Structures are given as C-alpha cells and as structure tokens.
C-alpha cells in the first residue's frame, strides 16, 4: 500500500516560482512512474509532468514545457515539481500520482494506481 502526500502549494504572483513536493511511502517507490496532474475549476484533470525510472525519462505537457521541471529523489522517497514563470492559467489543484508500470504514452487518470489528496496552487496576475 502506497501513500502520497503533496505539499508546497500556495498563492504566488504571475511570473513567480513554486516547488511542489510529493512524499511517498512504500518500498517500491523507486520503481514507480510518477506523474503530476492538475485540475482547474470546472476543467478535466490533466497530466502535466511525468518521470520514469529508466533514464530517467521525463515528459511534459506542451502547456508547461520549458517552465516546469519534474525530478525525484528516491533516497528520500520524494518527487518534486519545480514551477517557474507561473501564469494565472496554471491555477489548479495539483495531484501527485503513481503508476506501478512503465508508461510509454501520455498518462491518463486510468493508468494511475495511487493518488495524493492534492495541493492548491493559485497564481495571481
């Protein structure tokens, strides 16, 4: 059983930066594909960043590419999402999620096996 807990959300000015953390429990954390999703009010939940254990391979949604960076520290059982040049449209609840399989395609909700409760990021103009 895996528990994911996000932290680091808050209010930030447009153009600013924020770093989210996802603390994970579980012996097999380092074998998981980790994904950050976000869900804006009235919108569908979408994946924004993915990191696999092989390589590692990283992938980003076009909307955040060049601004967000996903990383992981397996020794600390933690995944990070560094968010720079934030825009108001980045405002959303951000969720950490994990898949027990190696993902070769853009992550979808149905591919994920574990979820955190989310942390709210609000970007003001």
mmCIF file with all atom_site columns, C-alpha atoms in Angstrom:
data_model
loop_
_atom_site.group_PDB
_atom_site.id
_atom_site.type_symbol
_atom_site.label_atom_id
_atom_site.label_alt_id
_atom_site.label_comp_id
_atom_site.label_asym_id
_atom_site.label_entity_id
_atom_site.label_seq_id
_atom_site.pdbx_PDB_ins_code
_atom_site.Cartn_x
_atom_site.Cartn_y
_atom_site.Cartn_z
_atom_site.occupancy
_atom_site.B_iso_or_equiv
_atom_site.pdbx_formal_charge
_atom_site.auth_seq_id
_atom_site.auth_comp_id
_atom_site.auth_asym_id
_atom_site.auth_atom_id
_atom_site.pdbx_PDB_model_num
ATOM 1   C CA . UNK A 1 1   ? 0.000   0.000  0.000   1.00 0.00 ? 1   UNK A CA 1
ATOM 2   C CA . UNK A 1 2   ? 1.333   3.407  -1.014  1.00 0.00 ? 2   UNK A CA 1
ATOM 3   C CA . UNK A 1 3   ? 0.570   6.788  0.485   1.00 0.00 ? 3   UNK A CA 1
ATOM 4   C CA . UNK A 1 4   ? 1.274   10.011 -1.412  1.00 0.00 ? 4   UNK A CA 1
ATOM 5   C CA . UNK A 1 5   ? 1.232   13.405 0.296   1.00 0.00 ? 5   UNK A CA 1
ATOM 6   C CA . UNK A 1 6   ? 1.671   16.648 -1.627  1.00 0.00 ? 6   UNK A CA 1
ATOM 7   C CA . UNK A 1 7   ? 2.914   19.894 -0.178  1.00 0.00 ? 7   UNK A CA 1
ATOM 8   C CA . UNK A 1 8   ? 4.184   23.266 -1.330  1.00 0.00 ? 8   UNK A CA 1
ATOM 9   C CA . UNK A 1 9   ? 1.067   24.750 -2.841  1.00 0.00 ? 9   UNK A CA 1
ATOM 10  C CA . UNK A 1 10  ? 0.010   28.285 -2.164  1.00 0.00 ? 10  UNK A CA 1
ATOM 11  C CA . UNK A 1 11  ? -0.522  31.718 -3.623  1.00 0.00 ? 11  UNK A CA 1
ATOM 12  C CA . UNK A 1 12  ? 2.100   33.099 -5.972  1.00 0.00 ? 12  UNK A CA 1
ATOM 13  C CA . UNK A 1 13  ? 2.322   36.072 -8.290  1.00 0.00 ? 13  UNK A CA 1
ATOM 14  C CA . UNK A 1 14  ? 2.376   35.564 -12.040 1.00 0.00 ? 14  UNK A CA 1
ATOM 15  C CA . UNK A 1 15  ? 5.936   35.117 -13.213 1.00 0.00 ? 15  UNK A CA 1
ATOM 16  C CA . UNK A 1 16  ? 6.968   33.660 -9.898  1.00 0.00 ? 16  UNK A CA 1
ATOM 17  C CA . UNK A 1 17  ? 8.075   30.192 -8.925  1.00 0.00 ? 17  UNK A CA 1
ATOM 18  C CA . UNK A 1 18  ? 6.879   27.444 -6.675  1.00 0.00 ? 18  UNK A CA 1
ATOM 19  C CA . UNK A 1 19  ? 8.145   23.982 -5.835  1.00 0.00 ? 19  UNK A CA 1
ATOM 20  C CA . UNK A 1 20  ? 5.765   21.173 -5.046  1.00 0.00 ? 20  UNK A CA 1
ATOM 21  C CA . UNK A 1 21  ? 6.798   18.066 -3.188  1.00 0.00 ? 21  UNK A CA 1
ATOM 22  C CA . UNK A 1 22  ? 5.253   14.633 -3.070  1.00 0.00 ? 22  UNK A CA 1
ATOM 23  C CA . UNK A 1 23  ? 6.325   12.409 -0.224  1.00 0.00 ? 23  UNK A CA 1
ATOM 24  C CA . UNK A 1 24  ? 5.700   8.751  -0.864  1.00 0.00 ? 24  UNK A CA 1
ATOM 25  C CA . UNK A 1 25  ? 5.672   5.733  1.356   1.00 0.00 ? 25  UNK A CA 1
ATOM 26  C CA . UNK A 1 26  ? 6.364   2.281  0.051   1.00 0.00 ? 26  UNK A CA 1
ATOM 27  C CA . UNK A 1 27  ? 9.392   0.142  -0.505  1.00 0.00 ? 27  UNK A CA 1
ATOM 28  C CA . UNK A 1 28  ? 8.915   0.051  -4.275  1.00 0.00 ? 28  UNK A CA 1
ATOM 29  C CA . UNK A 1 29  ? 8.679   3.807  -4.785  1.00 0.00 ? 29  UNK A CA 1
ATOM 30  C CA . UNK A 1 30  ? 11.794  3.875  -6.939  1.00 0.00 ? 30  UNK A CA 1
ATOM 31  C CA . UNK A 1 31  ? 10.183  1.563  -9.477  1.00 0.00 ? 31  UNK A CA 1
ATOM 32  C CA . UNK A 1 32  ? 7.079   3.683  -9.957  1.00 0.00 ? 32  UNK A CA 1
ATOM 33  C CA . UNK A 1 33  ? 6.344   6.075  -12.748 1.00 0.00 ? 33  UNK A CA 1
ATOM 34  C CA . UNK A 1 34  ? 5.442   9.330  -11.048 1.00 0.00 ? 34  UNK A CA 1
ATOM 35  C CA . UNK A 1 35  ? 3.107   11.878 -12.564 1.00 0.00 ? 35  UNK A CA 1
ATOM 36  C CA . UNK A 1 36  ? 1.913   15.316 -11.616 1.00 0.00 ? 36  UNK A CA 1
ATOM 37  C CA . UNK A 1 37  ? -1.656  16.072 -12.618 1.00 0.00 ? 37  UNK A CA 1
ATOM 38  C CA . UNK A 1 38  ? -3.623  19.241 -12.188 1.00 0.00 ? 38  UNK A CA 1
ATOM 39  C CA . UNK A 1 39  ? -7.281  20.129 -12.227 1.00 0.00 ? 39  UNK A CA 1
ATOM 40  C CA . UNK A 1 40  ? -8.534  23.652 -12.653 1.00 0.00 ? 40  UNK A CA 1
ATOM 41  C CA . UNK A 1 41  ? -12.047 24.631 -11.566 1.00 0.00 ? 41  UNK A CA 1
ATOM 42  C CA . UNK A 1 42  ? -14.598 23.215 -13.967 1.00 0.00 ? 42  UNK A CA 1
ATOM 43  C CA . UNK A 1 43  ? -11.904 21.516 -16.029 1.00 0.00 ? 43  UNK A CA 1
ATOM 44  C CA . UNK A 1 44  ? -10.771 17.955 -16.557 1.00 0.00 ? 44  UNK A CA 1
ATOM 45  C CA . UNK A 1 45  ? -7.811  16.594 -14.679 1.00 0.00 ? 45  UNK A CA 1
ATOM 46  C CA . UNK A 1 46  ? -4.753  16.602 -16.913 1.00 0.00 ? 46  UNK A CA 1
ATOM 47  C CA . UNK A 1 47  ? -1.224  15.308 -16.647 1.00 0.00 ? 47  UNK A CA 1
ATOM 48  C CA . UNK A 1 48  ? 1.499   17.944 -16.709 1.00 0.00 ? 48  UNK A CA 1
ATOM 49  C CA . UNK A 1 49  ? 4.739   16.118 -15.940 1.00 0.00 ? 49  UNK A CA 1
ATOM 50  C CA . UNK A 1 50  ? 5.959   12.531 -15.853 1.00 0.00 ? 50  UNK A CA 1
ATOM 51  C CA . UNK A 1 51  ? 9.146   10.854 -14.706 1.00 0.00 ? 51  UNK A CA 1
ATOM 52  C CA . UNK A 1 52  ? 10.067  7.211  -15.171 1.00 0.00 ? 52  UNK A CA 1
ATOM 53  C CA . UNK A 1 53  ? 12.894  5.295  -13.540 1.00 0.00 ? 53  UNK A CA 1
ATOM 54  C CA . UNK A 1 54  ? 14.615  4.337  -16.784 1.00 0.00 ? 54  UNK A CA 1
ATOM 55  C CA . UNK A 1 55  ? 16.969  7.049  -17.929 1.00 0.00 ? 55  UNK A CA 1
ATOM 56  C CA . UNK A 1 56  ? 15.172  8.659  -16.221 1.00 0.00 ? 56  UNK A CA 1
ATOM 57  C CA . UNK A 1 57  ? 12.723  9.624  -18.905 1.00 0.00 ? 57  UNK A CA 1
ATOM 58  C CA . UNK A 1 58  ? 10.813  12.851 -18.443 1.00 0.00 ? 58  UNK A CA 1
ATOM 59  C CA . UNK A 1 59  ? 7.848   14.200 -20.318 1.00 0.00 ? 59  UNK A CA 1
ATOM 60  C CA . UNK A 1 60  ? 5.775   17.345 -20.076 1.00 0.00 ? 60  UNK A CA 1
ATOM 61  C CA . UNK A 1 61  ? 2.537   18.706 -21.352 1.00 0.00 ? 61  UNK A CA 1
ATOM 62  C CA . UNK A 1 62  ? 3.028   21.349 -24.009 1.00 0.00 ? 62  UNK A CA 1
ATOM 63  C CA . UNK A 1 63  ? 1.392   23.913 -21.762 1.00 0.00 ? 63  UNK A CA 1
ATOM 64  C CA . UNK A 1 64  ? 4.168   23.657 -19.165 1.00 0.00 ? 64  UNK A CA 1
ATOM 65  C CA . UNK A 1 65  ? 7.157   22.610 -21.251 1.00 0.00 ? 65  UNK A CA 1
ATOM 66  C CA . UNK A 1 66  ? 10.151  24.813 -20.602 1.00 0.00 ? 66  UNK A CA 1
ATOM 67  C CA . UNK A 1 67  ? 8.652   26.161 -17.381 1.00 0.00 ? 67  UNK A CA 1
ATOM 68  C CA . UNK A 1 68  ? 8.139   23.101 -15.186 1.00 0.00 ? 68  UNK A CA 1
ATOM 69  C CA . UNK A 1 69  ? 10.699  20.507 -14.163 1.00 0.00 ? 69  UNK A CA 1
ATOM 70  C CA . UNK A 1 70  ? 9.929   17.172 -12.569 1.00 0.00 ? 70  UNK A CA 1
ATOM 71  C CA . UNK A 1 71  ? 12.553  15.363 -10.532 1.00 0.00 ? 71  UNK A CA 1
ATOM 72  C CA . UNK A 1 72  ? 12.764  12.611 -7.975  1.00 0.00 ? 72  UNK A CA 1
ATOM 73  C CA . UNK A 1 73  ? 14.926  11.708 -5.030  1.00 0.00 ? 73  UNK A CA 1
ATOM 74  C CA . UNK A 1 74  ? 14.471  8.012  -4.471  1.00 0.00 ? 74  UNK A CA 1
ATOM 75  C CA . UNK A 1 75  ? 16.562  8.039  -1.311  1.00 0.00 ? 75  UNK A CA 1
ATOM 76  C CA . UNK A 1 76  ? 14.068  10.451 0.219   1.00 0.00 ? 76  UNK A CA 1
ATOM 77  C CA . UNK A 1 77  ? 11.003  8.901  -1.419  1.00 0.00 ? 77  UNK A CA 1
ATOM 78  C CA . UNK A 1 78  ? 10.128  12.291 -2.821  1.00 0.00 ? 78  UNK A CA 1
ATOM 79  C CA . UNK A 1 79  ? 9.078   13.693 -6.184  1.00 0.00 ? 79  UNK A CA 1
ATOM 80  C CA . UNK A 1 80  ? 9.296   17.392 -6.965  1.00 0.00 ? 80  UNK A CA 1
ATOM 81  C CA . UNK A 1 81  ? 7.693   19.727 -9.419  1.00 0.00 ? 81  UNK A CA 1
ATOM 82  C CA . UNK A 1 82  ? 9.604   22.950 -9.886  1.00 0.00 ? 82  UNK A CA 1
ATOM 83  C CA . UNK A 1 83  ? 7.289   25.505 -11.465 1.00 0.00 ? 83  UNK A CA 1
ATOM 84  C CA . UNK A 1 84  ? 8.773   28.661 -12.936 1.00 0.00 ? 84  UNK A CA 1
ATOM 85  C CA . UNK A 1 85  ? 7.295   31.544 -14.890 1.00 0.00 ? 85  UNK A CA 1
ATOM 86  C CA . UNK A 1 86  ? 3.896   30.764 -13.488 1.00 0.00 ? 86  UNK A CA 1
ATOM 87  C CA . UNK A 1 87  ? 0.805   32.005 -15.271 1.00 0.00 ? 87  UNK A CA 1
ATOM 88  C CA . UNK A 1 88  ? -2.733  32.545 -13.985 1.00 0.00 ? 88  UNK A CA 1
ATOM 89  C CA . UNK A 1 89  ? -3.872  29.621 -16.124 1.00 0.00 ? 89  UNK A CA 1
ATOM 90  C CA . UNK A 1 90  ? -1.623  27.376 -14.037 1.00 0.00 ? 90  UNK A CA 1
ATOM 91  C CA . UNK A 1 91  ? -4.032  27.840 -11.151 1.00 0.00 ? 91  UNK A CA 1
ATOM 92  C CA . UNK A 1 92  ? -5.299  24.402 -10.185 1.00 0.00 ? 92  UNK A CA 1
ATOM 93  C CA . UNK A 1 93  ? -5.221  21.683 -7.618  1.00 0.00 ? 93  UNK A CA 1
ATOM 94  C CA . UNK A 1 94  ? -2.073  19.706 -8.275  1.00 0.00 ? 94  UNK A CA 1
ATOM 95  C CA . UNK A 1 95  ? -2.058  15.983 -7.629  1.00 0.00 ? 95  UNK A CA 1
ATOM 96  C CA . UNK A 1 96  ? 0.789   13.563 -7.297  1.00 0.00 ? 96  UNK A CA 1
ATOM 97  C CA . UNK A 1 97  ? 0.076   10.136 -8.751  1.00 0.00 ? 97  UNK A CA 1
ATOM 98  C CA . UNK A 1 98  ? 1.951   6.901  -9.232  1.00 0.00 ? 98  UNK A CA 1
ATOM 99  C CA . UNK A 1 99  ? 1.783   4.043  -11.671 1.00 0.00 ? 99  UNK A CA 1
ATOM 100 C CA . UNK A 1 100 ? 3.300   0.666  -10.943 1.00 0.00 ? 100 UNK A CA 1
ATOM 101 C CA . UNK A 1 101 ? 4.014   0.210  -14.642 1.00 0.00 ? 101 UNK A CA 1
ATOM 102 C CA . UNK A 1 102 ? 6.378   1.935  -17.029 1.00 0.00 ? 102 UNK A CA 1
ATOM 103 C CA . UNK A 1 103 ? 4.307   4.387  -19.025 1.00 0.00 ? 103 UNK A CA 1
ATOM 104 C CA . UNK A 1 104 ? 5.114   4.841  -22.697 1.00 0.00 ? 104 UNK A CA 1
ATOM 105 C CA . UNK A 1 105 ? 2.289   7.197  -23.557 1.00 0.00 ? 105 UNK A CA 1
ATOM 106 C CA . UNK A 1 106 ? 0.831   10.367 -22.137 1.00 0.00 ? 106 UNK A CA 1
ATOM 107 C CA . UNK A 1 107 ? -0.516  9.460  -18.709 1.00 0.00 ? 107 UNK A CA 1
ATOM 108 C CA . UNK A 1 108 ? -4.232  9.283  -18.161 1.00 0.00 ? 108 UNK A CA 1
ATOM 109 C CA . UNK A 1 109 ? -6.203  9.022  -14.968 1.00 0.00 ? 109 UNK A CA 1
ATOM 110 C CA . UNK A 1 110 ? -6.973  5.369  -15.624 1.00 0.00 ? 110 UNK A CA 1
ATOM 111 C CA . UNK A 1 111 ? -3.289  4.489  -15.778 1.00 0.00 ? 111 UNK A CA 1
ATOM 112 C CA . UNK A 1 112 ? -2.573  5.585  -12.238 1.00 0.00 ? 112 UNK A CA 1
ATOM 113 C CA . UNK A 1 113 ? -2.642  3.276  -9.239  1.00 0.00 ? 113 UNK A CA 1
ATOM 114 C CA . UNK A 1 114 ? -2.134  5.726  -6.368  1.00 0.00 ? 114 UNK A CA 1
ATOM 115 C CA . UNK A 1 115 ? -3.130  9.323  -5.745  1.00 0.00 ? 115 UNK A CA 1
ATOM 116 C CA . UNK A 1 116 ? -2.374  12.057 -3.297  1.00 0.00 ? 116 UNK A CA 1
ATOM 117 C CA . UNK A 1 117 ? -5.073  14.363 -1.990  1.00 0.00 ? 117 UNK A CA 1
ATOM 118 C CA . UNK A 1 118 ? -3.811  17.376 -3.903  1.00 0.00 ? 118 UNK A CA 1
ATOM 119 C CA . UNK A 1 119 ? -2.395  20.789 -3.112  1.00 0.00 ? 119 UNK A CA 1
ATOM 120 C CA . UNK A 1 120 ? -3.825  24.061 -4.365  1.00 0.00 ? 120 UNK A CA 1
ATOM 121 C CA . UNK A 1 121 ? -1.732  26.418 -6.465  1.00 0.00 ? 121 UNK A CA 1
ATOM 122 C CA . UNK A 1 122 ? -3.155  29.862 -7.112  1.00 0.00 ? 122 UNK A CA 1
ATOM 123 C CA . UNK A 1 123 ? -1.379  32.238 -9.466  1.00 0.00 ? 123 UNK A CA 1
ATOM 124 C CA . UNK A 1 124 ? -2.442  35.853 -9.308  1.00 0.00 ? 124 UNK A CA 1
ATOM 125 C CA . UNK A 1 125 ? -1.975  38.433 -12.036 1.00 0.00 ? 125 UNK A CA 1
#
